[in-house]
Protein backbone atom coordinates (compact mmCIF):
# COMPACT_ATOMS: atom_id res chain seq x y z
CA UNK A 1 0.00 0.00 0.00
CA UNK A 2 1.33 3.41 -0.92
CA UNK A 3 0.43 6.01 1.58
CA UNK A 4 0.40 9.58 0.57
CA UNK A 5 2.41 12.17 2.33
CA UNK A 6 1.45 15.78 2.45
CA UNK A 7 4.05 18.09 3.76
CA UNK A 8 2.95 21.54 4.66
CA UNK A 9 5.72 23.05 6.65
CA UNK A 10 5.76 25.48 9.42
CA UNK A 11 4.41 28.89 9.79
CA UNK A 12 7.77 30.24 10.75
CA UNK A 13 6.34 33.65 11.34
CA UNK A 14 5.27 32.30 14.72
CA UNK A 15 6.71 34.26 17.56
CA UNK A 16 9.34 32.55 19.66
CA UNK A 17 7.69 30.65 22.46
CA UNK A 18 9.46 28.71 25.12
CA UNK A 19 9.80 28.04 28.74
CA UNK A 20 12.92 27.11 30.55
CA UNK A 21 12.86 24.00 32.67
CA UNK A 22 14.93 24.08 35.80
CA UNK A 23 16.10 20.50 35.65
CA UNK A 24 17.87 20.42 32.29
CA UNK A 25 20.20 22.83 30.61
CA UNK A 26 18.38 23.49 27.40
CA UNK A 27 18.18 26.53 25.24
CA UNK A 28 14.43 26.19 24.70
CA UNK A 29 11.48 23.86 25.30
CA UNK A 30 8.85 24.07 22.57
CA UNK A 31 5.53 22.33 23.25
CA UNK A 32 3.12 24.63 21.46
CA UNK A 33 1.90 23.71 18.01
CA UNK A 34 4.32 26.13 16.34
CA UNK A 35 6.71 26.55 19.23
CA UNK A 36 9.63 28.33 17.57
CA UNK A 37 13.20 29.24 18.43
CA UNK A 38 15.92 30.97 16.41
CA UNK A 39 19.51 31.93 17.05
CA UNK A 40 22.94 31.98 15.41
CA UNK A 41 21.37 31.80 11.95
CA UNK A 42 19.41 28.63 12.76
CA UNK A 43 15.82 27.94 13.75
CA UNK A 44 13.90 25.07 15.34
CA UNK A 45 10.13 24.55 15.16
CA UNK A 46 7.95 21.99 16.98
CA UNK A 47 5.60 22.30 13.95
CA UNK A 48 2.69 19.99 14.88
CA UNK A 49 0.91 21.15 11.73
CA UNK A 50 -1.23 18.01 11.28
CA UNK A 51 -2.05 17.38 14.93
CA UNK A 52 -5.80 17.77 14.41
CA UNK A 53 -5.85 14.54 12.37
CA UNK A 54 -4.63 12.58 15.41
CA UNK A 55 -7.07 10.85 17.75
CA UNK A 56 -4.58 11.46 20.55
CA UNK A 57 -0.97 12.41 21.06
CA UNK A 58 1.44 15.20 21.78
CA UNK A 59 4.93 16.39 20.94
CA UNK A 60 7.57 18.66 22.44
CA UNK A 61 10.84 19.77 20.88
CA UNK A 62 13.92 20.82 22.82
CA UNK A 63 16.82 22.93 21.63
CA UNK A 64 19.83 21.43 23.37
CA UNK A 65 22.58 23.78 22.22
CA UNK A 66 23.48 26.12 19.44
CA UNK A 67 26.39 28.11 18.11
CA UNK A 68 27.37 29.67 14.81
CA UNK A 69 28.49 26.20 13.72
CA UNK A 70 25.11 24.56 14.16
CA UNK A 71 22.35 23.43 16.43
CA UNK A 72 21.53 20.27 18.38
CA UNK A 73 18.00 19.40 19.45
CA UNK A 74 15.59 16.57 20.11
CA UNK A 75 11.87 15.94 19.94
CA UNK A 76 9.63 13.44 21.74
CA UNK A 77 6.26 12.45 20.34
CA UNK A 78 3.34 10.04 20.54
CA UNK A 79 0.61 10.11 17.89
CA UNK A 80 -2.36 7.83 17.26
CA UNK A 81 -5.09 7.79 14.61
CA UNK A 82 -5.24 8.49 10.86
CA UNK A 83 -2.08 6.51 10.21
CA UNK A 84 -1.56 7.86 6.69
CA UNK A 85 -1.55 11.48 7.80
CA UNK A 86 1.48 13.46 8.88
CA UNK A 87 0.99 14.91 12.36
CA UNK A 88 4.12 17.00 12.54
CA UNK A 89 7.41 17.98 10.98
CA UNK A 90 9.62 19.10 13.83
CA UNK A 91 12.67 20.58 12.15
CA UNK A 92 15.86 22.55 12.39
CA UNK A 93 16.47 25.03 9.63
CA UNK A 94 19.22 27.23 8.32
CA UNK A 95 17.83 30.74 8.01
CA UNK A 96 18.34 31.72 4.38
CA UNK A 97 18.56 35.16 2.83
CA UNK A 98 15.76 35.82 0.37
CA UNK A 99 16.33 36.62 -3.28
CA UNK A 100 18.93 33.97 -4.12
CA UNK A 101 18.07 31.86 -7.13
CA UNK A 102 19.17 28.25 -7.14
CA UNK A 103 21.41 28.93 -10.13
CA UNK A 104 23.19 31.73 -8.23
CA UNK A 105 24.02 29.34 -5.37
CA UNK A 106 27.27 27.46 -5.91
CA UNK A 107 27.02 25.00 -3.03
CA UNK A 108 24.80 24.04 -0.09
CA UNK A 109 27.01 22.03 2.24
CA UNK A 110 25.21 20.47 5.18
CA UNK A 111 25.72 17.90 7.86
CA UNK A 112 23.28 16.10 10.12
CA UNK A 113 23.74 13.31 12.65
CA UNK A 114 20.66 11.84 14.23
CA UNK A 115 19.19 8.95 16.16
CA UNK A 116 15.72 7.54 16.76
CA UNK A 117 15.35 5.57 20.00
CA UNK A 118 12.91 3.16 18.33
CA UNK A 119 12.16 1.92 14.83
CA UNK A 120 8.64 0.80 15.77
CA UNK A 121 7.08 3.96 14.38
CA UNK A 122 5.69 5.34 11.15
CA UNK A 123 7.91 8.30 10.34
CA UNK A 124 10.71 9.57 8.16
CA UNK A 125 13.85 11.65 8.62
CA UNK A 126 14.09 14.17 5.82
CA UNK A 127 15.51 17.38 4.48
CA UNK A 128 12.95 19.75 3.06
CA UNK A 129 13.47 22.62 0.65
CA UNK A 130 10.93 24.98 -0.87
CA UNK A 131 11.72 27.18 -3.85
CA UNK A 132 9.58 29.85 -5.48
CA UNK A 133 9.73 32.39 -8.27
CA UNK A 134 8.54 35.02 -5.78
CA UNK A 135 11.50 35.63 -3.46
CA UNK A 136 9.03 36.75 -0.80
CA UNK A 137 6.94 33.59 -0.93
CA UNK A 138 5.65 32.41 2.45
CA UNK A 139 7.91 29.78 3.98
CA UNK A 140 5.06 27.29 4.36
CA UNK A 141 5.29 26.31 0.69
CA UNK A 142 6.61 27.20 -2.72
CA UNK A 143 6.36 26.42 -6.43
CA UNK A 144 8.62 23.40 -5.86
CA UNK A 145 9.43 21.16 -2.93
CA UNK A 146 12.56 19.00 -2.85
CA UNK A 147 12.83 16.42 -0.10
CA UNK A 148 15.73 14.12 0.74
CA UNK A 149 14.54 11.21 2.87
CA UNK A 150 17.47 9.86 4.85
CA UNK A 151 15.40 7.18 6.58
CA UNK A 152 11.93 5.65 6.51
CA UNK A 153 10.23 3.73 9.33
CA UNK A 154 7.06 1.77 8.66
CA UNK A 155 4.79 1.87 5.68
CA UNK A 156 5.10 5.49 4.63
CA UNK A 157 6.10 6.87 1.24
CA UNK A 158 6.39 10.22 -0.48
CA UNK A 159 3.68 11.86 -2.53
CA UNK A 160 3.62 10.93 -6.22
CA UNK A 161 5.05 7.96 -8.03
CA UNK A 162 8.47 6.42 -8.29
CA UNK A 163 10.63 7.28 -11.28
CA UNK A 164 13.20 4.62 -10.35
CA UNK A 165 16.61 4.78 -8.79
CA UNK A 166 19.06 7.60 -9.42
CA UNK A 167 22.59 8.39 -8.22
CA UNK A 168 23.21 11.80 -6.72
CA UNK A 169 26.45 12.38 -4.86
CA UNK A 170 27.71 9.20 -3.27
CA UNK A 171 24.33 7.59 -2.71
CA UNK A 172 21.50 6.01 -4.68
CA UNK A 173 17.96 7.25 -4.19
CA UNK A 174 14.49 6.30 -5.27
CA UNK A 175 13.07 9.43 -6.89
CA UNK A 176 9.35 10.19 -6.45
CA UNK A 177 7.62 12.91 -8.44
CA UNK A 178 4.18 14.26 -7.65
CA UNK A 179 2.08 17.29 -6.87
CA UNK A 180 0.67 18.76 -3.70
CA UNK A 181 -1.90 21.29 -4.80
CA UNK A 182 -0.01 23.60 -7.13
CA UNK A 183 3.38 22.60 -5.82
CA UNK A 184 5.64 20.15 -7.68
CA UNK A 185 7.17 17.72 -5.20
CA UNK A 186 10.40 15.79 -5.77
CA UNK A 187 11.45 13.29 -3.09
CA UNK A 188 14.78 11.47 -3.10
CA UNK A 189 14.44 8.47 -0.78
CA UNK A 190 17.64 6.77 0.41
CA UNK A 191 17.68 3.15 -0.71
CA UNK A 192 19.13 2.29 2.71
CA UNK A 193 18.46 4.15 5.94
CA UNK A 194 21.37 6.30 7.08
CA UNK A 195 21.88 7.98 10.44
CA UNK A 196 24.24 10.70 9.34
CA UNK A 197 24.62 12.68 6.17
CA UNK A 198 27.34 15.12 5.18
CA UNK A 199 27.18 16.45 1.64
CA UNK A 200 26.60 19.34 -0.69
CA UNK A 201 22.89 19.23 -1.58
CA UNK A 202 23.09 21.59 -4.57
CA UNK A 203 23.60 18.56 -6.87
CA UNK A 204 20.03 17.41 -6.10
CA UNK A 205 18.75 20.62 -7.65
CA UNK A 206 21.21 20.27 -10.54
CA UNK A 207 19.93 16.75 -11.16
CA UNK A 208 16.36 18.08 -11.47
CA UNK A 209 17.52 20.94 -13.69
CA UNK A 210 19.35 18.56 -16.02
CA UNK A 211 16.74 15.78 -16.06
CA UNK A 212 13.36 17.32 -15.36
CA UNK A 213 13.50 20.94 -16.49
CA UNK A 214 13.64 22.45 -12.99
CA UNK A 215 13.95 26.23 -13.66
CA UNK A 216 16.97 26.95 -11.44
CA UNK A 217 17.44 30.44 -12.89
CA UNK A 218 14.04 31.69 -11.75
CA UNK A 219 13.49 29.70 -8.53
CA UNK A 220 14.57 31.28 -5.25
CA UNK A 221 15.52 29.25 -2.20
CA UNK A 222 12.87 29.72 0.51
CA UNK A 223 13.68 27.15 3.23
CA UNK A 224 16.54 24.74 4.08
CA UNK A 225 15.38 22.35 6.82
CA UNK A 226 15.90 18.86 8.22
CA UNK A 227 13.63 17.05 10.63
CA UNK A 228 11.20 14.19 11.06
CA UNK A 229 7.69 13.71 9.76
CA UNK A 230 5.73 11.77 12.38
CA UNK A 231 2.69 9.74 11.35
CA UNK A 232 1.90 7.36 14.23
CA UNK A 233 3.63 5.53 17.07
CA UNK A 234 5.69 6.41 20.08
CA UNK A 235 6.59 7.48 22.59
CA UNK A 236 9.62 8.08 20.38
CA UNK A 237 12.57 10.40 20.71
CA UNK A 238 14.39 11.75 17.68
CA UNK A 239 17.73 13.36 18.53
CA UNK A 240 19.80 15.53 16.21
CA UNK A 241 23.22 15.71 17.79
CA UNK A 242 24.42 18.13 15.13
CA UNK A 243 22.91 20.05 12.21
CA UNK A 244 24.77 22.61 10.19
CA UNK A 245 24.15 24.07 6.78
CA UNK A 246 25.25 26.94 4.62
CA UNK A 247 24.32 28.54 1.34
CA UNK A 248 27.38 29.62 -0.63
CA UNK A 249 27.18 32.03 -3.53
C1 LIG B 1 -8.80 11.82 11.13
O1 LIG B 1 -8.61 13.19 10.75
C2 LIG B 1 -9.83 13.87 10.51
C3 LIG B 1 -9.49 15.23 9.91
O2 LIG B 1 -8.61 15.94 10.71
C4 LIG B 1 -10.61 13.95 11.81
O3 LIG B 1 -11.83 14.64 11.61
C5 LIG B 1 -10.87 12.56 12.33
O4 LIG B 1 -11.50 12.62 13.60
C6 LIG B 1 -9.58 11.78 12.44
N1 LIG B 1 -9.86 10.38 12.76
C7 LIG B 1 -9.42 9.81 13.89
C8 LIG B 1 -9.72 8.34 14.04
O5 LIG B 1 -8.84 10.42 14.74
C1 LIG C 1 10.15 41.40 -1.72
O1 LIG C 1 10.08 42.14 -0.52
C2 LIG C 1 11.01 43.21 -0.48
C3 LIG C 1 10.97 43.80 0.93
O2 LIG C 1 9.66 44.07 1.31
C4 LIG C 1 10.67 44.22 -1.55
O3 LIG C 1 11.60 45.29 -1.55
C5 LIG C 1 10.71 43.53 -2.91
O4 LIG C 1 10.27 44.42 -3.93
C6 LIG C 1 9.82 42.30 -2.92
N1 LIG C 1 10.06 41.59 -4.18
C7 LIG C 1 9.06 41.13 -4.94
C8 LIG C 1 9.47 40.44 -6.20
O5 LIG C 1 7.89 41.26 -4.64
C1 LIG D 1 12.11 6.70 23.65
O1 LIG D 1 12.07 7.91 24.41
C2 LIG D 1 10.83 8.16 25.04
C3 LIG D 1 10.92 9.52 25.71
O2 LIG D 1 11.99 9.55 26.63
C4 LIG D 1 10.52 7.06 26.03
O3 LIG D 1 9.28 7.28 26.65
C5 LIG D 1 10.50 5.74 25.31
O4 LIG D 1 10.32 4.70 26.22
C6 LIG D 1 11.81 5.52 24.56
N1 LIG D 1 11.69 4.31 23.75
C7 LIG D 1 12.62 3.35 23.78
C8 LIG D 1 12.33 2.16 22.93
O5 LIG D 1 13.63 3.46 24.44
PDB file of N, CA, C and O in Angstrom, residues 2-55:
ATOM      1  N   UNK A   2       0.544   2.167  -0.859  1.00  0.00           N
ATOM      2  CA  UNK A   2       1.329   3.407  -0.918  1.00  0.00           C
ATOM      3  C   UNK A   2       0.557   4.502  -0.212  1.00  0.00           C
ATOM      4  O   UNK A   2      -0.553   4.834  -0.610  1.00  0.00           O
ATOM      5  N   UNK A   3       1.119   4.981   0.825  1.00  0.00           N
ATOM      6  CA  UNK A   3       0.425   6.012   1.579  1.00  0.00           C
ATOM      7  C   UNK A   3       0.959   7.363   1.166  1.00  0.00           C
ATOM      8  O   UNK A   3       2.129   7.540   0.900  1.00  0.00           O
ATOM      9  N   UNK A   4       0.052   8.273   1.103  1.00  0.00           N
ATOM     10  CA  UNK A   4       0.396   9.584   0.568  1.00  0.00           C
ATOM     11  C   UNK A   4       0.869  10.507   1.676  1.00  0.00           C
ATOM     12  O   UNK A   4       0.360  10.507   2.767  1.00  0.00           O
ATOM     13  N   UNK A   5       1.864  11.262   1.357  1.00  0.00           N
ATOM     14  CA  UNK A   5       2.413  12.173   2.326  1.00  0.00           C
ATOM     15  C   UNK A   5       2.187  13.606   1.887  1.00  0.00           C
ATOM     16  O   UNK A   5       2.510  13.951   0.773  1.00  0.00           O
ATOM     17  N   UNK A   6       1.607  14.355   2.737  1.00  0.00           N
ATOM     18  CA  UNK A   6       1.454  15.777   2.453  1.00  0.00           C
ATOM     19  C   UNK A   6       2.331  16.533   3.420  1.00  0.00           C
ATOM     20  O   UNK A   6       2.173  16.414   4.614  1.00  0.00           O
ATOM     21  N   UNK A   7       3.214  17.300   2.884  1.00  0.00           N
ATOM     22  CA  UNK A   7       4.054  18.092   3.760  1.00  0.00           C
ATOM     23  C   UNK A   7       3.689  19.554   3.594  1.00  0.00           C
ATOM     24  O   UNK A   7       3.841  20.107   2.534  1.00  0.00           O
ATOM     25  N   UNK A   8       3.171  20.104   4.645  1.00  0.00           N
ATOM     26  CA  UNK A   8       2.950  21.541   4.662  1.00  0.00           C
ATOM     27  C   UNK A   8       3.785  22.021   5.826  1.00  0.00           C
ATOM     28  O   UNK A   8       3.503  21.714   6.956  1.00  0.00           O
ATOM     29  N   UNK A   9       4.792  22.752   5.569  1.00  0.00           N
ATOM     30  CA  UNK A   9       5.724  23.046   6.647  1.00  0.00           C
ATOM     31  C   UNK A   9       5.217  24.160   7.533  1.00  0.00           C
ATOM     32  O   UNK A   9       4.087  24.593   7.440  1.00  0.00           O
ATOM     33  N   UNK A  10       6.104  24.609   8.315  1.00  0.00           N
ATOM     34  CA  UNK A  10       5.757  25.477   9.423  1.00  0.00           C
ATOM     35  C   UNK A  10       5.325  26.854   9.008  1.00  0.00           C
ATOM     36  O   UNK A  10       5.655  27.332   7.939  1.00  0.00           O
ATOM     37  N   UNK A  11       4.633  27.466   9.897  1.00  0.00           N
ATOM     38  CA  UNK A  11       4.409  28.890   9.790  1.00  0.00           C
ATOM     39  C   UNK A  11       5.521  29.505  10.618  1.00  0.00           C
ATOM     40  O   UNK A  11       5.406  29.662  11.815  1.00  0.00           O
ATOM     41  N   UNK A  12       6.609  29.818   9.968  1.00  0.00           N
ATOM     42  CA  UNK A  12       7.771  30.238  10.746  1.00  0.00           C
ATOM     43  C   UNK A  12       7.629  31.658  11.238  1.00  0.00           C
ATOM     44  O   UNK A  12       8.461  32.158  11.956  1.00  0.00           O
ATOM     45  N   UNK A  13       6.556  32.305  10.834  1.00  0.00           N
ATOM     46  CA  UNK A  13       6.344  33.649  11.337  1.00  0.00           C
ATOM     47  C   UNK A  13       5.965  33.628  12.815  1.00  0.00           C
ATOM     48  O   UNK A  13       5.942  34.658  13.465  1.00  0.00           O
ATOM     49  N   UNK A  14       5.674  32.413  13.321  1.00  0.00           N
ATOM     50  CA  UNK A  14       5.274  32.296  14.716  1.00  0.00           C
ATOM     51  C   UNK A  14       6.306  32.939  15.635  1.00  0.00           C
ATOM     52  O   UNK A  14       7.496  32.809  15.425  1.00  0.00           O
ATOM     53  N   UNK A  15       5.806  33.612  16.617  1.00  0.00           N
ATOM     54  CA  UNK A  15       6.711  34.262  17.555  1.00  0.00           C
ATOM     55  C   UNK A  15       7.419  33.207  18.386  1.00  0.00           C
ATOM     56  O   UNK A  15       6.875  32.135  18.625  1.00  0.00           O
ATOM     57  N   UNK A  16       8.655  33.503  18.792  1.00  0.00           N
ATOM     58  CA  UNK A  16       9.344  32.550  19.662  1.00  0.00           C
ATOM     59  C   UNK A  16       8.509  32.264  20.903  1.00  0.00           C
ATOM     60  O   UNK A  16       7.982  33.180  21.522  1.00  0.00           O
ATOM     61  N   UNK A  17       8.372  31.001  21.226  1.00  0.00           N
ATOM     62  CA  UNK A  17       7.691  30.648  22.462  1.00  0.00           C
ATOM     63  C   UNK A  17       8.583  29.649  23.161  1.00  0.00           C
ATOM     64  O   UNK A  17       9.227  28.846  22.518  1.00  0.00           O
ATOM     65  N   UNK A  18       8.640  29.692  24.426  1.00  0.00           N
ATOM     66  CA  UNK A  18       9.460  28.713  25.125  1.00  0.00           C
ATOM     67  C   UNK A  18       9.373  28.931  26.599  1.00  0.00           C
ATOM     68  O   UNK A  18       9.034  30.005  27.069  1.00  0.00           O
ATOM     69  N   UNK A  19       9.663  27.876  27.313  1.00  0.00           N
ATOM     70  CA  UNK A  19       9.798  28.036  28.739  1.00  0.00           C
ATOM     71  C   UNK A  19      11.074  27.318  29.098  1.00  0.00           C
ATOM     72  O   UNK A  19      11.600  26.557  28.310  1.00  0.00           O
ATOM     73  N   UNK A  20      11.590  27.569  30.234  1.00  0.00           N
ATOM     74  CA  UNK A  20      12.924  27.111  30.545  1.00  0.00           C
ATOM     75  C   UNK A  20      12.899  26.213  31.765  1.00  0.00           C
ATOM     76  O   UNK A  20      12.771  26.672  32.887  1.00  0.00           O
ATOM     77  N   UNK A  21      12.960  24.904  31.538  1.00  0.00           N
ATOM     78  CA  UNK A  21      12.856  23.996  32.674  1.00  0.00           C
ATOM     79  C   UNK A  21      14.081  24.132  33.577  1.00  0.00           C
ATOM     80  O   UNK A  21      15.171  24.424  33.109  1.00  0.00           O
ATOM     81  N   UNK A  22      13.848  23.898  34.839  1.00  0.00           N
ATOM     82  CA  UNK A  22      14.929  24.081  35.800  1.00  0.00           C
ATOM     83  C   UNK A  22      15.867  22.882  35.828  1.00  0.00           C
ATOM     84  O   UNK A  22      17.023  23.009  36.178  1.00  0.00           O
ATOM     85  N   UNK A  23      15.334  21.706  35.405  1.00  0.00           N
ATOM     86  CA  UNK A  23      16.096  20.497  35.647  1.00  0.00           C
ATOM     87  C   UNK A  23      17.040  20.122  34.515  1.00  0.00           C
ATOM     88  O   UNK A  23      17.831  19.225  34.661  1.00  0.00           O
ATOM     89  N   UNK A  24      16.942  20.753  33.378  1.00  0.00           N
ATOM     90  CA  UNK A  24      17.871  20.422  32.294  1.00  0.00           C
ATOM     91  C   UNK A  24      18.381  21.706  31.678  1.00  0.00           C
ATOM     92  O   UNK A  24      17.661  22.683  31.573  1.00  0.00           O
ATOM     93  N   UNK A  25      19.621  21.655  31.248  1.00  0.00           N
ATOM     94  CA  UNK A  25      20.200  22.830  30.609  1.00  0.00           C
ATOM     95  C   UNK A  25      19.855  22.814  29.135  1.00  0.00           C
ATOM     96  O   UNK A  25      20.534  22.209  28.342  1.00  0.00           O
ATOM     97  N   UNK A  26      18.760  23.437  28.798  1.00  0.00           N
ATOM     98  CA  UNK A  26      18.375  23.492  27.396  1.00  0.00           C
ATOM     99  C   UNK A  26      18.162  24.929  26.996  1.00  0.00           C
ATOM    100  O   UNK A  26      17.812  25.765  27.815  1.00  0.00           O
ATOM    101  N   UNK A  27      18.356  25.177  25.721  1.00  0.00           N
ATOM    102  CA  UNK A  27      18.179  26.528  25.238  1.00  0.00           C
ATOM    103  C   UNK A  27      16.706  26.887  25.152  1.00  0.00           C
ATOM    104  O   UNK A  27      16.327  28.017  25.388  1.00  0.00           O
ATOM    105  N   UNK A  28      15.866  25.915  24.796  1.00  0.00           N
ATOM    106  CA  UNK A  28      14.432  26.192  24.704  1.00  0.00           C
ATOM    107  C   UNK A  28      13.645  24.894  24.768  1.00  0.00           C
ATOM    108  O   UNK A  28      14.123  23.853  24.326  1.00  0.00           O
ATOM    109  N   UNK A  29      12.440  24.963  25.306  1.00  0.00           N
ATOM    110  CA  UNK A  29      11.482  23.863  25.297  1.00  0.00           C
ATOM    111  C   UNK A  29      10.262  24.345  24.532  1.00  0.00           C
ATOM    112  O   UNK A  29       9.693  25.371  24.878  1.00  0.00           O
ATOM    113  N   UNK A  30       9.915  23.615  23.470  1.00  0.00           N
ATOM    114  CA  UNK A  30       8.855  24.066  22.568  1.00  0.00           C
ATOM    115  C   UNK A  30       7.748  23.016  22.562  1.00  0.00           C
ATOM    116  O   UNK A  30       7.920  21.942  21.983  1.00  0.00           O
ATOM    117  N   UNK A  31       6.633  23.292  23.212  1.00  0.00           N
ATOM    118  CA  UNK A  31       5.529  22.332  23.249  1.00  0.00           C
ATOM    119  C   UNK A  31       4.288  22.849  22.546  1.00  0.00           C
ATOM    120  O   UNK A  31       3.342  22.091  22.336  1.00  0.00           O
ATOM    121  N   UNK A  32       4.281  24.114  22.192  1.00  0.00           N
ATOM    122  CA  UNK A  32       3.125  24.628  21.462  1.00  0.00           C
ATOM    123  C   UNK A  32       3.192  24.174  20.020  1.00  0.00           C
ATOM    124  O   UNK A  32       4.250  23.843  19.494  1.00  0.00           O
ATOM    125  N   UNK A  33       2.029  24.196  19.381  1.00  0.00           N
ATOM    126  CA  UNK A  33       1.898  23.713  18.007  1.00  0.00           C
ATOM    127  C   UNK A  33       3.005  24.255  17.087  1.00  0.00           C
ATOM    128  O   UNK A  33       3.607  23.518  16.314  1.00  0.00           O
ATOM    129  N   UNK A  34       3.248  25.539  17.139  1.00  0.00           N
ATOM    130  CA  UNK A  34       4.319  26.130  16.340  1.00  0.00           C
ATOM    131  C   UNK A  34       5.393  26.741  17.222  1.00  0.00           C
ATOM    132  O   UNK A  34       5.943  27.796  16.899  1.00  0.00           O
ATOM    133  N   UNK A  35       5.670  26.068  18.336  1.00  0.00           N
ATOM    134  CA  UNK A  35       6.711  26.551  19.233  1.00  0.00           C
ATOM    135  C   UNK A  35       7.993  26.741  18.438  1.00  0.00           C
ATOM    136  O   UNK A  35       8.458  25.819  17.775  1.00  0.00           O
ATOM    137  N   UNK A  36       8.562  27.929  18.500  1.00  0.00           N
ATOM    138  CA  UNK A  36       9.629  28.335  17.571  1.00  0.00           C
ATOM    139  C   UNK A  36      10.779  28.966  18.330  1.00  0.00           C
ATOM    140  O   UNK A  36      10.575  29.734  19.267  1.00  0.00           O
ATOM    141  N   UNK A  37      11.970  28.642  17.879  1.00  0.00           N
ATOM    142  CA  UNK A  37      13.198  29.235  18.428  1.00  0.00           C
ATOM    143  C   UNK A  37      14.101  29.600  17.266  1.00  0.00           C
ATOM    144  O   UNK A  37      14.143  28.884  16.256  1.00  0.00           O
ATOM    145  N   UNK A  38      14.874  30.697  17.398  1.00  0.00           N
ATOM    146  CA  UNK A  38      15.920  30.974  16.407  1.00  0.00           C
ATOM    147  C   UNK A  38      17.118  31.585  17.113  1.00  0.00           C
ATOM    148  O   UNK A  38      16.988  32.227  18.161  1.00  0.00           O
ATOM    149  N   UNK A  39      18.283  31.361  16.524  1.00  0.00           N
ATOM    150  CA  UNK A  39      19.510  31.927  17.053  1.00  0.00           C
ATOM    151  C   UNK A  39      20.687  31.490  16.213  1.00  0.00           C
ATOM    152  O   UNK A  39      20.665  30.408  15.616  1.00  0.00           O
ATOM    153  N   UNK A  40      21.696  32.329  16.128  1.00  0.00           N
ATOM    154  CA  UNK A  40      22.935  31.985  15.412  1.00  0.00           C
ATOM    155  C   UNK A  40      22.696  31.592  13.952  1.00  0.00           C
ATOM    156  O   UNK A  40      23.465  30.808  13.379  1.00  0.00           O
ATOM    157  N   UNK A  41      21.637  32.113  13.355  1.00  0.00           N
ATOM    158  CA  UNK A  41      21.370  31.798  11.945  1.00  0.00           C
ATOM    159  C   UNK A  41      20.608  30.492  11.732  1.00  0.00           C
ATOM    160  O   UNK A  41      20.415  30.059  10.596  1.00  0.00           O
ATOM    161  N   UNK A  42      20.174  29.879  12.838  1.00  0.00           N
ATOM    162  CA  UNK A  42      19.409  28.629  12.755  1.00  0.00           C
ATOM    163  C   UNK A  42      18.038  28.823  13.396  1.00  0.00           C
ATOM    164  O   UNK A  42      17.824  29.788  14.144  1.00  0.00           O
ATOM    165  N   UNK A  43      17.132  27.900  13.109  1.00  0.00           N
ATOM    166  CA  UNK A  43      15.823  27.939  13.745  1.00  0.00           C
ATOM    167  C   UNK A  43      15.354  26.513  14.011  1.00  0.00           C
ATOM    168  O   UNK A  43      15.803  25.564  13.352  1.00  0.00           O
ATOM    169  N   UNK A  44      14.472  26.376  14.984  1.00  0.00           N
ATOM    170  CA  UNK A  44      13.896  25.073  15.344  1.00  0.00           C
ATOM    171  C   UNK A  44      12.402  25.308  15.559  1.00  0.00           C
ATOM    172  O   UNK A  44      12.002  26.314  16.160  1.00  0.00           O
ATOM    173  N   UNK A  45      11.579  24.388  15.034  1.00  0.00           N
ATOM    174  CA  UNK A  45      10.135  24.548  15.162  1.00  0.00           C
ATOM    175  C   UNK A  45       9.512  23.197  15.540  1.00  0.00           C
ATOM    176  O   UNK A  45       9.796  22.180  14.911  1.00  0.00           O
ATOM    177  N   UNK A  46       8.662  23.201  16.553  1.00  0.00           N
ATOM    178  CA  UNK A  46       7.949  21.989  16.978  1.00  0.00           C
ATOM    179  C   UNK A  46       6.961  21.550  15.882  1.00  0.00           C
ATOM    180  O   UNK A  46       6.765  20.356  15.667  1.00  0.00           O
ATOM    181  N   UNK A  47       6.337  22.483  15.227  1.00  0.00           N
ATOM    182  CA  UNK A  47       5.604  22.298  13.954  1.00  0.00           C
ATOM    183  C   UNK A  47       4.665  21.088  13.924  1.00  0.00           C
ATOM    184  O   UNK A  47       4.776  20.225  13.061  1.00  0.00           O
ATOM    185  N   UNK A  48       3.707  21.072  14.839  1.00  0.00           N
ATOM    186  CA  UNK A  48       2.693  19.987  14.880  1.00  0.00           C
ATOM    187  C   UNK A  48       1.550  20.333  13.928  1.00  0.00           C
ATOM    188  O   UNK A  48       0.374  20.376  14.317  1.00  0.00           O
ATOM    189  N   UNK A  49       1.903  20.556  12.648  1.00  0.00           N
ATOM    190  CA  UNK A  49       0.907  21.154  11.735  1.00  0.00           C
ATOM    191  C   UNK A  49      -0.297  20.250  11.469  1.00  0.00           C
ATOM    192  O   UNK A  49      -1.373  20.739  11.180  1.00  0.00           O
ATOM    193  N   UNK A  50      -0.124  18.921  11.578  1.00  0.00           N
ATOM    194  CA  UNK A  50      -1.228  18.008  11.275  1.00  0.00           C
ATOM    195  C   UNK A  50      -1.859  17.390  12.511  1.00  0.00           C
ATOM    196  O   UNK A  50      -2.558  16.381  12.424  1.00  0.00           O
ATOM    197  N   UNK A  51      -1.625  17.992  13.663  1.00  0.00           N
ATOM    198  CA  UNK A  51      -2.050  17.379  14.930  1.00  0.00           C
ATOM    199  C   UNK A  51      -3.551  17.140  15.003  1.00  0.00           C
ATOM    200  O   UNK A  51      -3.996  16.211  15.680  1.00  0.00           O
ATOM    201  N   UNK A  52      -4.353  17.947  14.305  1.00  0.00           N
ATOM    202  CA  UNK A  52      -5.803  17.770  14.413  1.00  0.00           C
ATOM    203  C   UNK A  52      -6.282  16.478  13.760  1.00  0.00           C
ATOM    204  O   UNK A  52      -7.398  16.044  14.021  1.00  0.00           O
ATOM    205  N   UNK A  53      -5.435  15.828  12.942  1.00  0.00           N
ATOM    206  CA  UNK A  53      -5.854  14.541  12.374  1.00  0.00           C
ATOM    207  C   UNK A  53      -5.532  13.367  13.307  1.00  0.00           C
ATOM    208  O   UNK A  53      -5.868  12.222  13.001  1.00  0.00           O
ATOM    209  N   UNK A  54      -4.919  13.648  14.444  1.00  0.00           N
ATOM    210  CA  UNK A  54      -4.631  12.581  15.413  1.00  0.00           C
ATOM    211  C   UNK A  54      -5.825  12.367  16.331  1.00  0.00           C
ATOM    212  O   UNK A  54      -6.531  13.315  16.657  1.00  0.00           O
ATOM    213  N   UNK A  55      -6.038  11.097  16.745  1.00  0.00           N
ATOM    214  CA  UNK A  55      -7.072  10.849  17.750  1.00  0.00           C
ATOM    215  C   UNK A  55      -6.525  11.178  19.140  1.00  0.00           C
ATOM    216  O   UNK A  55      -7.270  11.561  20.023  1.00  0.00           O
TER     217      UNK A  55
END
